[in-house]
Short mmCIF file of C-alpha atoms in Angstrom, two decimals:
data_model
loop_
_atom_site.label_atom_id
_atom_site.label_comp_id
_atom_site.label_asym_id
_atom_site.label_seq_id
_atom_site.Cartn_x
_atom_site.Cartn_y
_atom_site.Cartn_z
CA MET Z 12 2.76 -49.94 13.47
CA SER Z 13 0.62 -50.56 16.72
CA GLY Z 14 -2.45 -48.40 16.12
CA LEU Z 15 -3.79 -51.81 14.08
CA PRO Z 16 -5.74 -54.53 15.94
CA SER Z 17 -4.84 -58.11 15.83
CA ALA Z 18 -1.55 -56.96 13.86
CA GLY Z 19 -0.06 -60.16 13.24
CA THR Z 20 3.41 -61.54 12.00
CA CYS Z 21 4.38 -62.73 9.41
CA PRO Z 22 6.07 -65.81 10.44
CA GLY Z 23 8.92 -66.26 7.87
CA ARG Z 24 11.71 -63.70 8.51
CA GLY Z 25 10.88 -63.42 12.28
CA GLU Z 26 11.54 -66.83 13.34
CA ALA Z 27 14.09 -67.30 11.64
CA SER Z 28 18.40 -67.52 12.43
CA ASP Z 29 19.41 -65.01 15.64
CA LEU Z 30 22.64 -64.95 13.84
CA LYS Z 31 21.13 -63.24 10.38
CA TYR Z 32 19.02 -61.23 12.34
CA PRO Z 33 20.32 -60.35 15.01
CA LEU Z 34 17.95 -58.02 16.38
CA GLY Z 35 15.09 -60.35 16.54
CA SER Z 36 12.52 -58.24 14.20
CA LYS Z 37 8.71 -59.02 14.47
CA PHE Z 38 7.11 -57.72 10.80
CA ARG Z 39 3.65 -56.97 10.41
CA GLU Z 40 1.56 -59.26 7.43
CA PRO Z 41 1.04 -56.22 4.48
CA LEU Z 42 -2.31 -54.28 5.17
CA THR Z 43 -4.19 -55.29 1.76
CA GLU Z 44 -7.52 -54.01 0.69
CA ALA Z 45 -9.49 -57.28 2.13
CA ARG Z 46 -7.30 -57.39 5.39
CA PHE Z 47 -8.35 -53.48 6.44
CA GLN Z 48 -12.09 -54.17 5.54
CA GLN Z 49 -11.43 -57.39 7.60
CA VAL Z 50 -9.88 -55.37 10.91
CA PHE Z 51 -12.14 -51.32 10.34
CA GLY Z 52 -14.99 -53.17 8.56
CA ASP Z 53 -16.83 -51.91 5.30
CA ALA Z 54 -18.42 -48.41 6.03
CA GLU Z 55 -21.77 -48.78 3.67
CA GLN Z 56 -22.60 -45.67 1.91
CA ASP Z 57 -26.23 -44.43 2.44
CA PRO Z 58 -28.69 -45.51 -0.78
CA GLN Z 59 -30.95 -42.20 -0.44
CA LEU Z 60 -26.68 -40.09 -0.90
CA LEU Z 61 -26.20 -42.35 -3.90
CA ALA Z 62 -29.80 -41.44 -5.09
CA GLU Z 63 -29.35 -37.61 -4.87
CA PRO Z 64 -28.36 -35.48 -7.94
CA ARG Z 65 -24.78 -33.87 -7.95
CA TRP Z 66 -25.69 -30.09 -8.05
CA SER Z 67 -27.65 -31.22 -5.48
CA ARG Z 68 -24.58 -32.49 -3.40
CA LEU Z 69 -21.96 -29.88 -4.46
CA ARG Z 70 -25.03 -27.35 -2.87
CA ARG Z 71 -25.54 -29.30 0.46
CA LEU Z 72 -22.07 -29.14 0.82
CA TRP Z 73 -21.16 -25.78 -0.12
CA ARG Z 74 -24.17 -24.43 2.36
CA ARG Z 75 -22.46 -26.78 5.02
CA ARG Z 76 -18.87 -25.22 4.59
CA ALA Z 77 -20.47 -21.33 4.68
CA SER Z 78 -22.15 -22.66 8.22
CA ALA Z 79 -19.54 -23.49 9.42
CA CYS Z 80 -17.64 -20.46 8.56
CA SER Z 81 -16.98 -19.01 12.06
CA GLY Z 82 -16.00 -16.20 13.61
CA PRO Z 83 -12.20 -17.97 14.28
CA GLY Z 84 -12.24 -18.29 10.80
CA ALA Z 85 -12.45 -15.35 9.20
CA TRP Z 86 -9.91 -13.68 11.84
CA ARG Z 87 -7.43 -16.51 10.45
CA LEU Z 88 -8.76 -15.91 6.84
CA LEU Z 89 -7.82 -11.96 7.66
CA LEU Z 90 -4.54 -12.78 9.05
CA ALA Z 91 -3.45 -14.41 6.15
CA ARG Z 92 -4.26 -12.32 3.82
CA LEU Z 93 -3.05 -8.47 5.54
CA PRO Z 94 0.49 -10.31 6.98
CA PRO Z 95 1.00 -7.55 9.40
CA LEU Z 96 -1.86 -8.50 11.42
CA ARG Z 97 0.87 -11.28 12.33
CA TRP Z 98 4.23 -9.57 12.23
CA LEU Z 99 3.30 -5.91 13.76
CA PRO Z 100 2.38 -6.80 17.07
CA ARG Z 101 5.46 -9.28 17.94
CA TYR Z 102 7.80 -6.00 16.26
CA ARG Z 103 10.97 -5.43 18.30
CA TRP Z 104 10.84 -1.56 18.36
CA ARG Z 105 14.18 -0.95 20.34
CA ALA Z 106 15.80 -4.21 18.40
CA TRP Z 107 14.22 -3.50 14.98
CA LEU Z 108 13.37 -0.37 14.35
CA LEU Z 109 16.31 1.62 13.64
CA GLY Z 110 17.79 -0.71 11.58
CA ASP Z 111 14.40 -0.94 9.33
CA ALA Z 112 14.19 3.35 9.22
CA VAL Z 113 18.06 3.20 7.92
CA ALA Z 114 17.56 0.54 5.55
CA GLY Z 115 14.49 2.09 4.61
CA VAL Z 116 16.16 5.59 4.12
CA THR Z 117 18.28 4.18 2.28
CA VAL Z 118 16.52 1.82 -0.36
CA GLY Z 119 14.24 5.09 -0.96
CA ILE Z 120 16.90 7.37 -2.02
CA MET Z 121 18.59 4.34 -4.49
CA HIS Z 122 14.50 4.10 -5.90
CA VAL Z 123 14.71 8.03 -6.79
CA PRO Z 124 17.71 8.13 -9.30
CA GLN Z 125 16.96 4.42 -10.59
CA GLY Z 126 13.32 4.54 -10.24
CA MET Z 127 13.87 7.54 -13.52
CA ALA Z 128 16.40 5.56 -14.84
CA PHE Z 129 14.17 2.34 -15.69
CA ALA Z 130 11.46 4.66 -16.98
CA LEU Z 131 13.92 5.13 -19.59
CA LEU Z 132 14.27 2.17 -20.78
CA THR Z 133 10.78 1.52 -20.25
CA SER Z 134 9.77 4.78 -22.55
CA VAL Z 135 8.17 6.78 -20.53
CA PRO Z 136 8.59 10.03 -18.55
CA PRO Z 137 10.89 10.46 -15.69
CA VAL Z 138 8.20 10.84 -13.20
CA VAL Z 139 6.38 7.62 -13.39
CA GLY Z 140 9.14 6.00 -12.49
CA LEU Z 141 9.12 7.44 -9.28
CA TYR Z 142 5.23 6.52 -9.37
CA THR Z 143 6.11 3.07 -9.56
CA SER Z 144 9.08 3.39 -6.64
CA PHE Z 145 5.84 3.90 -4.44
CA PHE Z 146 2.58 3.17 -4.99
CA PRO Z 147 3.63 -0.55 -5.25
CA VAL Z 148 5.92 -0.80 -2.49
CA LEU Z 149 3.33 0.31 -0.08
CA ILE Z 150 1.20 -2.00 -1.66
CA TYR Z 151 3.57 -5.12 -0.82
CA THR Z 152 4.63 -3.68 2.89
CA LEU Z 153 0.33 -4.24 3.43
CA LEU Z 154 0.09 -7.50 1.62
CA GLY Z 155 3.65 -9.16 0.76
CA THR Z 156 4.92 -12.49 3.15
CA GLY Z 157 8.79 -11.50 2.20
CA ARG Z 158 10.16 -9.51 5.50
CA HIS Z 159 13.70 -8.65 3.04
CA LEU Z 160 12.28 -8.25 -0.38
CA SER Z 161 12.45 -4.61 -1.71
CA THR Z 162 9.76 -3.89 -4.84
CA GLY Z 163 9.89 -1.63 -7.39
CA THR Z 164 11.27 -0.95 -10.49
CA PHE Z 165 13.02 -3.23 -12.26
CA ALA Z 166 15.37 -3.78 -15.70
CA VAL Z 167 13.81 -6.91 -16.82
CA LEU Z 168 10.68 -5.78 -16.58
CA SER Z 169 10.81 -2.49 -17.51
CA LEU Z 170 12.86 -2.95 -20.88
CA MET Z 171 9.89 -6.02 -21.79
CA THR Z 172 7.21 -3.12 -20.98
CA GLY Z 173 9.38 -0.72 -22.87
CA SER Z 174 8.92 -3.07 -26.44
CA ALA Z 175 5.45 -3.35 -25.70
CA VAL Z 176 5.03 0.52 -25.21
CA GLU Z 177 7.62 0.83 -28.44
CA ARG Z 178 5.17 -1.69 -30.79
CA LEU Z 179 1.30 -0.25 -29.05
CA VAL Z 180 2.36 3.19 -29.24
CA PRO Z 181 4.81 3.88 -31.97
CA GLU Z 182 6.47 7.26 -31.98
CA PRO Z 183 6.41 8.89 -35.32
CA LEU Z 184 8.28 9.29 -38.10
CA GLU Z 185 8.93 13.05 -38.37
CA ARG Z 186 10.81 13.04 -34.65
CA ASN Z 187 11.17 17.13 -34.19
CA LEU Z 188 7.78 17.05 -32.21
CA SER Z 189 6.20 20.51 -31.15
CA GLY Z 190 5.27 20.54 -27.26
CA ILE Z 191 1.82 19.35 -27.66
CA GLU Z 192 2.72 16.97 -29.60
CA LYS Z 193 5.57 15.34 -27.30
CA GLU Z 194 2.98 15.71 -24.24
CA GLN Z 195 0.42 14.18 -25.67
CA LEU Z 196 2.57 11.17 -27.49
CA ASP Z 197 3.94 10.56 -23.57
CA ALA Z 198 0.16 10.68 -22.51
CA GLN Z 199 -0.07 7.51 -25.01
CA ARG Z 200 2.66 5.57 -23.94
CA VAL Z 201 1.89 6.45 -20.29
CA GLY Z 202 -1.34 4.33 -20.88
CA ALA Z 203 -0.11 1.89 -22.31
CA ALA Z 204 2.19 1.36 -19.71
CA ALA Z 205 -0.18 1.17 -17.19
CA ALA Z 206 -2.70 -0.92 -18.75
CA VAL Z 207 -0.12 -3.85 -19.61
CA ALA Z 208 0.96 -3.27 -15.69
CA PHE Z 209 -3.15 -3.58 -15.19
CA GLY Z 210 -3.20 -6.93 -17.35
CA SER Z 211 -0.38 -8.59 -15.89
CA GLY Z 212 -1.64 -7.70 -12.07
CA ALA Z 213 -4.87 -9.73 -13.32
CA LEU Z 214 -3.46 -12.35 -14.46
CA MET Z 215 -1.44 -13.08 -11.16
CA LEU Z 216 -5.19 -12.48 -9.86
CA GLY Z 217 -6.22 -15.16 -11.46
CA MET Z 218 -3.34 -17.88 -10.46
CA PHE Z 219 -3.41 -16.68 -6.93
CA ALA Z 220 -7.54 -17.43 -7.45
CA LEU Z 221 -6.36 -20.94 -8.75
CA GLN Z 222 -4.26 -21.05 -5.87
CA LEU Z 223 -0.97 -22.00 -8.35
CA GLY Z 224 2.23 -20.56 -6.22
CA VAL Z 225 2.48 -24.09 -6.46
CA LEU Z 226 4.30 -23.09 -9.36
CA ALA Z 227 7.61 -21.82 -7.32
CA THR Z 228 8.66 -25.36 -6.29
CA PHE Z 229 9.69 -26.04 -10.22
CA LEU Z 230 11.87 -22.28 -9.81
CA SER Z 231 15.60 -23.11 -10.00
CA GLU Z 232 18.19 -21.09 -9.78
CA PRO Z 233 19.74 -21.72 -12.67
CA VAL Z 234 16.86 -20.13 -14.78
CA VAL Z 235 16.38 -16.78 -12.79
CA LYS Z 236 20.15 -16.61 -12.88
CA ALA Z 237 19.70 -16.78 -16.84
CA LEU Z 238 16.82 -14.66 -17.20
CA THR Z 239 18.96 -11.68 -15.33
CA SER Z 240 22.16 -12.43 -16.95
CA GLY Z 241 20.68 -12.35 -20.42
CA ALA Z 242 18.26 -9.47 -19.59
CA ALA Z 243 21.42 -7.19 -18.40
CA LEU Z 244 23.20 -8.00 -21.90
CA HIS Z 245 20.22 -6.84 -23.14
CA VAL Z 246 20.13 -3.20 -21.27
CA LEU Z 247 24.01 -2.78 -21.12
CA VAL Z 248 23.06 -2.60 -25.36
CA SER Z 249 19.77 -0.87 -25.44
CA GLN Z 250 21.64 2.28 -23.46
CA LEU Z 251 24.65 3.00 -25.45
CA PRO Z 252 22.30 5.42 -27.86
CA SER Z 253 21.85 7.51 -24.35
CA LEU Z 254 25.40 7.32 -23.34
CA LEU Z 255 26.70 8.38 -26.81
CA GLY Z 256 24.63 11.08 -27.36
CA LEU Z 257 22.46 9.13 -30.76
CA PRO Z 258 19.30 9.72 -31.40
CA LEU Z 259 18.67 6.21 -32.29
CA PRO Z 260 15.23 4.58 -32.62
CA ARG Z 261 14.37 1.66 -30.57
CA GLN Z 262 14.64 -1.62 -32.03
CA MET Z 263 11.36 -4.01 -32.23
CA GLY Z 264 11.53 -7.89 -32.36
CA CYS Z 265 13.58 -10.61 -31.43
CA PHE Z 266 17.09 -10.18 -31.67
CA ALA Z 267 17.29 -6.64 -30.71
CA LEU Z 268 20.21 -6.13 -28.90
CA PHE Z 269 22.13 -6.76 -32.00
CA LYS Z 270 20.08 -4.11 -34.42
CA THR Z 271 20.70 -2.15 -32.41
CA LEU Z 272 24.50 -2.24 -31.49
CA ALA Z 273 24.74 -2.38 -35.82
CA ALA Z 274 22.81 0.72 -35.55
CA VAL Z 275 25.22 2.25 -32.63
CA LEU Z 276 28.48 1.14 -34.43
CA THR Z 277 27.16 2.67 -37.79
CA ALA Z 278 25.67 6.18 -35.89
CA LEU Z 279 29.50 5.93 -34.08
CA PRO Z 280 30.42 8.94 -35.70
CA GLY Z 281 28.02 10.98 -34.78
CA SER Z 282 27.81 11.07 -31.59
CA SER Z 283 27.98 13.62 -29.00
CA PRO Z 284 31.52 14.91 -27.55
CA ALA Z 285 29.68 16.26 -24.27
CA GLU Z 286 27.38 13.04 -23.49
CA LEU Z 287 29.89 11.11 -24.26
CA THR Z 288 32.01 12.82 -21.87
CA ILE Z 289 29.45 12.60 -19.00
CA SER Z 290 28.86 9.18 -19.55
CA ALA Z 291 32.79 8.20 -18.83
CA LEU Z 292 32.65 10.30 -15.70
CA SER Z 293 29.45 9.06 -13.97
CA LEU Z 294 30.68 5.16 -15.01
CA ALA Z 295 34.06 6.23 -13.25
CA LEU Z 296 32.14 7.57 -9.78
CA LEU Z 297 29.45 4.98 -9.74
CA VAL Z 298 31.18 1.30 -10.64
CA PRO Z 299 34.43 1.84 -7.83
CA VAL Z 300 31.64 3.15 -5.42
CA LYS Z 301 29.82 -0.01 -5.65
CA GLU Z 302 33.07 -2.20 -5.84
CA LEU Z 303 33.53 -0.61 -2.37
CA ASN Z 304 30.39 -0.72 -0.55
CA VAL Z 305 30.92 -4.84 -1.76
CA ARG Z 306 34.79 -5.42 -0.10
CA PHE Z 307 33.55 -3.12 2.64
CA ARG Z 308 29.91 -4.74 3.37
CA ASP Z 309 30.95 -5.30 6.88
CA ARG Z 310 32.82 -1.80 8.02
CA LEU Z 311 30.17 0.60 6.62
CA PRO Z 312 27.20 1.41 8.58
CA THR Z 313 25.00 2.11 5.71
CA PRO Z 314 25.97 1.70 1.97
CA ILE Z 315 27.28 4.62 0.26
CA PRO Z 316 24.90 6.37 -1.90
CA GLY Z 317 26.62 6.68 -5.09
CA GLU Z 318 23.67 7.24 -7.42
CA ILE Z 319 21.80 10.57 -5.22
CA VAL Z 320 25.74 11.99 -5.77
CA MET Z 321 26.31 11.52 -8.50
CA VAL Z 322 22.57 12.60 -9.25
CA LEU Z 323 23.47 15.78 -7.48
CA LEU Z 324 27.05 16.74 -8.95
CA ALA Z 325 25.31 16.20 -12.68
CA SER Z 326 22.58 18.30 -12.31
CA VAL Z 327 24.88 21.72 -10.24
CA LEU Z 328 27.38 20.73 -13.08
CA CYS Z 329 25.00 20.92 -15.93
CA PHE Z 330 22.95 24.22 -14.59
CA THR Z 331 25.94 26.09 -13.75
CA SER Z 332 27.36 24.77 -17.57
CA SER Z 333 24.67 25.40 -19.40
CA LEU Z 334 24.95 22.23 -21.00
CA ASP Z 335 21.62 21.85 -22.74
CA THR Z 336 21.35 24.94 -24.05
CA ARG Z 337 25.29 24.88 -25.01
CA TYR Z 338 25.47 21.75 -25.95
CA ASN Z 339 22.62 19.97 -26.87
CA VAL Z 340 22.81 17.66 -23.62
CA GLN Z 341 19.29 15.85 -22.78
CA ILE Z 342 18.07 16.52 -19.77
CA VAL Z 343 14.88 15.57 -17.65
CA GLY Z 344 13.47 18.56 -17.21
CA LEU Z 345 10.31 19.50 -14.79
CA LEU Z 346 8.66 16.78 -12.35
CA PRO Z 347 5.68 17.20 -11.39
CA GLY Z 348 4.42 17.99 -8.43
CA GLY Z 349 2.13 15.41 -6.52
CA PHE Z 350 0.42 12.41 -7.34
CA PRO Z 351 -1.34 11.29 -11.18
CA GLN Z 352 -5.15 11.25 -11.08
CA PRO Z 353 -6.01 7.92 -9.94
CA LEU Z 354 -7.11 6.92 -13.99
CA LEU Z 355 -8.87 3.40 -15.40
CA PRO Z 356 -6.07 2.53 -18.17
CA SER Z 357 -7.56 2.31 -21.66
CA LEU Z 358 -8.48 -1.91 -22.33
CA ALA Z 359 -9.30 -1.33 -25.89
CA GLU Z 360 -6.44 -3.15 -26.81
CA LEU Z 361 -6.94 -6.24 -24.43
CA PRO Z 362 -6.13 -8.97 -26.58
CA ARG Z 363 -2.65 -7.87 -27.34
CA ILE Z 364 -2.15 -6.33 -24.19
CA LEU Z 365 -3.20 -9.52 -22.53
CA VAL Z 366 -0.04 -10.98 -25.16
CA ASP Z 367 2.14 -9.07 -23.38
CA SER Z 368 1.21 -9.12 -20.29
CA LEU Z 369 1.20 -12.89 -19.90
CA PRO Z 370 4.84 -13.14 -19.93
CA MET Z 371 5.69 -10.11 -17.44
CA ALA Z 372 3.21 -12.06 -15.03
CA MET Z 373 5.32 -15.04 -15.04
CA VAL Z 374 8.85 -13.11 -14.85
CA THR Z 375 7.40 -10.82 -12.01
CA PHE Z 376 6.60 -13.89 -10.00
CA ALA Z 377 9.55 -16.27 -10.66
CA VAL Z 378 12.06 -13.73 -9.82
CA SER Z 379 10.49 -12.03 -6.63
CA ALA Z 380 8.80 -16.16 -5.62
CA SER Z 381 12.94 -16.96 -6.25
CA LEU Z 382 14.35 -13.86 -4.20
CA ALA Z 383 11.72 -14.11 -1.55
CA SER Z 384 12.48 -18.15 -0.68
CA ILE Z 385 17.00 -17.04 -1.11
CA TYR Z 386 15.83 -15.10 2.62
CA ALA Z 387 13.19 -16.90 4.14
CA ASP Z 388 15.74 -19.65 4.00
CA LYS Z 389 19.11 -17.36 5.14
CA TYR Z 390 17.07 -15.46 7.82
CA ASN Z 391 15.10 -19.09 9.06
CA TYR Z 392 11.02 -17.62 8.17
CA THR Z 393 8.29 -19.11 6.04
CA ILE Z 394 6.30 -17.13 3.21
CA ASP Z 395 3.45 -18.13 1.18
CA SER Z 396 3.75 -18.09 -2.47
CA ASN Z 397 0.16 -18.24 -2.62
CA GLN Z 398 -0.30 -14.79 -0.67
CA GLU Z 399 2.84 -13.30 -2.45
CA LEU Z 400 0.97 -14.05 -5.71
CA LEU Z 401 -1.85 -11.75 -3.98
CA ALA Z 402 -0.01 -9.36 -3.12
CA HIS Z 403 2.36 -8.79 -6.16
CA GLY Z 404 -1.23 -8.92 -8.23
CA VAL Z 405 -2.54 -6.15 -5.93
CA SER Z 406 0.04 -4.03 -6.44
CA ASN Z 407 0.40 -4.13 -10.41
CA LEU Z 408 -3.31 -4.02 -10.82
CA ILE Z 409 -4.09 -0.80 -8.30
CA SER Z 410 -1.10 1.16 -9.07
CA SER Z 411 -2.18 1.08 -12.88
CA PHE Z 412 -4.79 3.24 -11.57
CA PHE Z 413 -1.60 5.68 -11.21
CA SER Z 414 0.04 5.50 -14.26
CA CYS Z 415 2.70 3.08 -12.56
CA PHE Z 416 3.99 0.08 -15.14
CA PRO Z 417 4.23 -2.90 -14.39
CA ASN Z 418 6.72 -4.22 -11.37
CA SER Z 419 8.47 -6.57 -8.80
CA ALA Z 420 10.96 -7.33 -6.37
CA THR Z 421 14.78 -6.17 -7.89
CA LEU Z 422 17.48 -7.74 -7.08
CA ALA Z 423 19.95 -4.59 -6.14
CA THR Z 424 17.35 -3.04 -3.74
CA THR Z 425 16.72 -6.21 -1.55
CA SER Z 426 20.53 -6.61 -1.43
CA LEU Z 427 20.85 -3.33 -0.24
CA LEU Z 428 18.15 -3.15 1.45
CA VAL Z 429 19.59 -6.57 3.83
CA ASP Z 430 23.20 -5.42 4.04
CA ALA Z 431 21.40 -1.65 5.63
CA GLY Z 432 20.22 -3.63 8.29
CA GLY Z 433 16.59 -4.27 7.48
CA ASN Z 434 14.52 -6.65 9.29
CA THR Z 435 10.76 -6.62 8.27
CA GLN Z 436 8.11 -4.87 5.46
CA LEU Z 437 8.45 -2.07 7.92
CA ALA Z 438 11.57 -0.46 6.54
CA GLY Z 439 9.28 -0.29 2.68
CA LEU Z 440 7.58 2.66 4.57
CA PHE Z 441 10.73 4.54 4.92
CA SER Z 442 10.80 4.25 1.93
CA CYS Z 443 7.79 5.69 0.78
CA MET Z 444 8.27 8.62 2.63
CA VAL Z 445 11.82 9.35 0.65
CA VAL Z 446 9.95 8.68 -2.74
CA LEU Z 447 6.95 11.36 -1.39
CA SER Z 448 9.46 14.29 -0.51
CA VAL Z 449 10.59 13.80 -4.35
CA LEU Z 450 7.42 14.17 -5.59
CA LEU Z 451 6.00 17.03 -3.46
CA TRP Z 452 9.02 18.81 -3.09
CA LEU Z 453 12.33 17.94 -4.36
CA GLY Z 454 11.28 17.14 -7.35
CA PRO Z 455 12.07 21.00 -9.50
CA PHE Z 456 15.91 19.78 -7.76
CA PHE Z 457 16.37 17.30 -10.69
CA TYR Z 458 15.14 19.62 -13.63
CA TYR Z 459 19.23 19.54 -14.66
CA LEU Z 460 19.93 15.85 -14.64
CA PRO Z 461 20.99 14.82 -17.40
CA LYS Z 462 19.93 11.75 -19.28
CA ALA Z 463 22.71 10.53 -20.18
CA VAL Z 464 23.57 9.78 -16.10
CA LEU Z 465 20.07 7.63 -15.57
CA ALA Z 466 21.69 5.45 -18.33
CA CYS Z 467 24.62 4.97 -16.67
CA ILE Z 468 22.80 3.98 -12.97
CA ASN Z 469 21.22 1.52 -15.01
CA ILE Z 470 24.31 0.00 -16.56
CA SER Z 471 25.86 0.30 -13.27
CA SER Z 472 22.76 -1.87 -11.38
CA MET Z 473 23.14 -4.20 -13.08
CA ARG Z 474 27.08 -5.03 -11.83
CA GLN Z 475 25.86 -8.41 -9.92
CA MET Z 476 24.02 -9.53 -12.41
CA PHE Z 477 26.89 -9.49 -14.50
CA PHE Z 478 29.08 -10.81 -12.58
CA GLN Z 479 26.86 -14.24 -11.82
CA MET Z 480 28.38 -15.14 -15.01
CA ARG Z 481 31.34 -15.89 -12.99
CA GLU Z 482 29.81 -18.65 -11.52
CA LEU Z 483 29.47 -20.73 -14.88
CA PRO Z 484 33.28 -22.53 -14.17
CA GLN Z 485 31.80 -23.99 -10.52
CA LEU Z 486 28.85 -24.94 -11.92
CA TRP Z 487 30.33 -26.84 -14.29
CA ARG Z 488 32.27 -28.48 -11.40
CA ILE Z 489 28.99 -29.16 -9.88
CA SER Z 490 26.99 -30.16 -12.51
CA ARG Z 491 27.66 -30.46 -15.95
CA VAL Z 492 23.99 -31.00 -16.81
CA ASP Z 493 22.95 -27.47 -15.35
CA PHE Z 494 25.95 -25.82 -16.76
CA VAL Z 495 24.00 -26.91 -20.50
CA ARG Z 496 20.67 -25.36 -18.87
CA ASN Z 497 22.15 -21.74 -16.97
CA GLY Z 498 24.65 -21.30 -20.78
CA SER Z 499 21.29 -22.35 -23.55
CA LEU Z 500 19.24 -20.18 -21.24
CA GLY Z 501 20.80 -17.96 -20.43
CA SER Z 502 21.64 -17.78 -25.35
CA LEU Z 503 17.29 -18.48 -25.37
CA TYR Z 504 16.66 -15.37 -23.99
CA LEU Z 505 19.54 -13.53 -25.13
CA GLY Z 506 17.23 -13.02 -27.96
CA CYS Z 507 13.52 -13.56 -26.82
CA VAL Z 508 13.44 -10.69 -24.07
CA PRO Z 509 12.70 -8.01 -26.17
CA CYS Z 510 9.43 -10.16 -27.39
CA LYS Z 511 6.62 -12.06 -26.19
CA ALA Z 512 8.82 -15.97 -26.64
CA ILE Z 513 9.84 -14.80 -23.05
CA PRO Z 514 7.57 -17.99 -21.38
CA ILE Z 515 9.11 -20.64 -23.89
CA PRO Z 516 13.29 -20.90 -22.05
CA SER Z 517 10.63 -21.05 -18.91
CA ILE Z 518 8.68 -24.08 -20.32
CA CYS Z 519 12.28 -25.71 -21.94
CA HIS Z 520 13.73 -25.39 -18.63
CA SER Z 521 10.73 -27.04 -16.29
CA ILE Z 522 10.12 -29.76 -19.06
CA PHE Z 523 13.51 -30.82 -19.11
CA SER Z 524 13.42 -30.04 -14.67
CA TRP Z 525 10.74 -33.07 -15.31
CA ALA Z 526 12.20 -35.05 -17.74
CA THR Z 527 15.44 -35.46 -16.19
CA PRO Z 528 15.31 -38.12 -12.97
CA PRO Z 529 17.30 -36.89 -9.86
CA GLN Z 530 20.21 -38.89 -9.40
CA SER Z 531 19.15 -41.23 -6.78
CA LEU Z 532 21.36 -44.32 -4.45
CA PRO Z 533 19.15 -47.55 -3.59
CA LEU Z 534 19.35 -48.42 0.38
CA ASP Z 535 19.95 -51.86 1.36
CA PRO Z 536 16.70 -52.77 3.66
CA PHE Z 537 18.50 -55.37 5.85
CA PRO Z 538 22.04 -54.06 5.78
CA TRP Z 539 22.84 -56.37 8.54
CA GLN Z 540 22.30 -59.20 6.11
#
């Protein structure tokens, strides 16, 4: 360190034999406290400052920092909080606009059936899924830093929200409700889901205020994969009643997966042949199309929209054959046109809502930050984890005023966005245009859509999460510790996803990660000896 004045050398090593130390190295003596004071001096503190009260000192420091806030400083803060001000002036219109438009329209087409399908997981009307596929996407486009991230409805959050909604607004024992009673029940459930989204957004804004984005450093791939793999099994089992046409109540509490599976096996003889046939035909179309999109990803200009094709075919078939009246097939019904009236969610049961909102905020941040980091590393740009907290917090908070349920980044639509050629957040605007056209004009075309098709879309969207389990043998060969983490976390999530214990596996994983020291090898300071 040549910057230190009068830095001497140790007489021992520098004067040793040249055969032992061929480079003739000279070593600076250690910089102790006494040596530091000798070289740089000891700055004496002002006695008047020491005698100043603590609160007066803090007030003086605050005034000094506030007075230092200049015009350039305010502009830098605005650039940090509104990312489009940074990337939009440098946008390559000729190179990127077509890719963003194609990717945005493709993802928007995917949002329409998937949003309605995930609304069934949330126990709210299908149109609420379209609201959740519009408002959060628009807000994240303005505030998010992930260029390739696609937000909207997510199966894990929908499943967790549905469990909370069923607990807060249970269905009456007499299941034969009139039209007015059904509308009142749906309105109460929509309010409960919106209140959970409000609480989740408020918690993430609190995390942003505390600058807790650093927690993204401790997120690892095994914990996210264990969460999504366990949730995929829950989605599969929870959709079995809709696939088979069984009017079964939703199971609550921990280990609801096994309770639902037992109820389905018990009521299996009473399944509907019409809905079972619709489900089989839908899966026979959706699964091969998914496989074709993956295998011929490089050859296809855009992925094949199997979901929207299946929705159109099923709607036409149900309309022409009158399946809803002849065979009692459950259909979507009328989708209200336009937007809902902005309304503050009911916060009368805020403590109970926060108990459900806390794990959802953690899952939202964990999944979104992990996906954003993966694609940021792949395409060589950086994200701001604290800004991601702000973006998802504001997205959930504001969208709750428009009857939306909790939302986050999604693995399926993010992969679809990248494969279709998306480059920036501008693709989100094109996605919103597609959903907006459905809300304003195209809603009546989905009146005869069977709900069994939506259940098949839910299951087929979990394809990538199911295939994550194939990585376990490779993980065993690489690290048996990570294999045990992944397997144990998957088992924990298998029982904890539908209840409030979702943070327990994440906390266990964090403690296990911090308690396990990384493998390291000592380096010889003098390798030439």
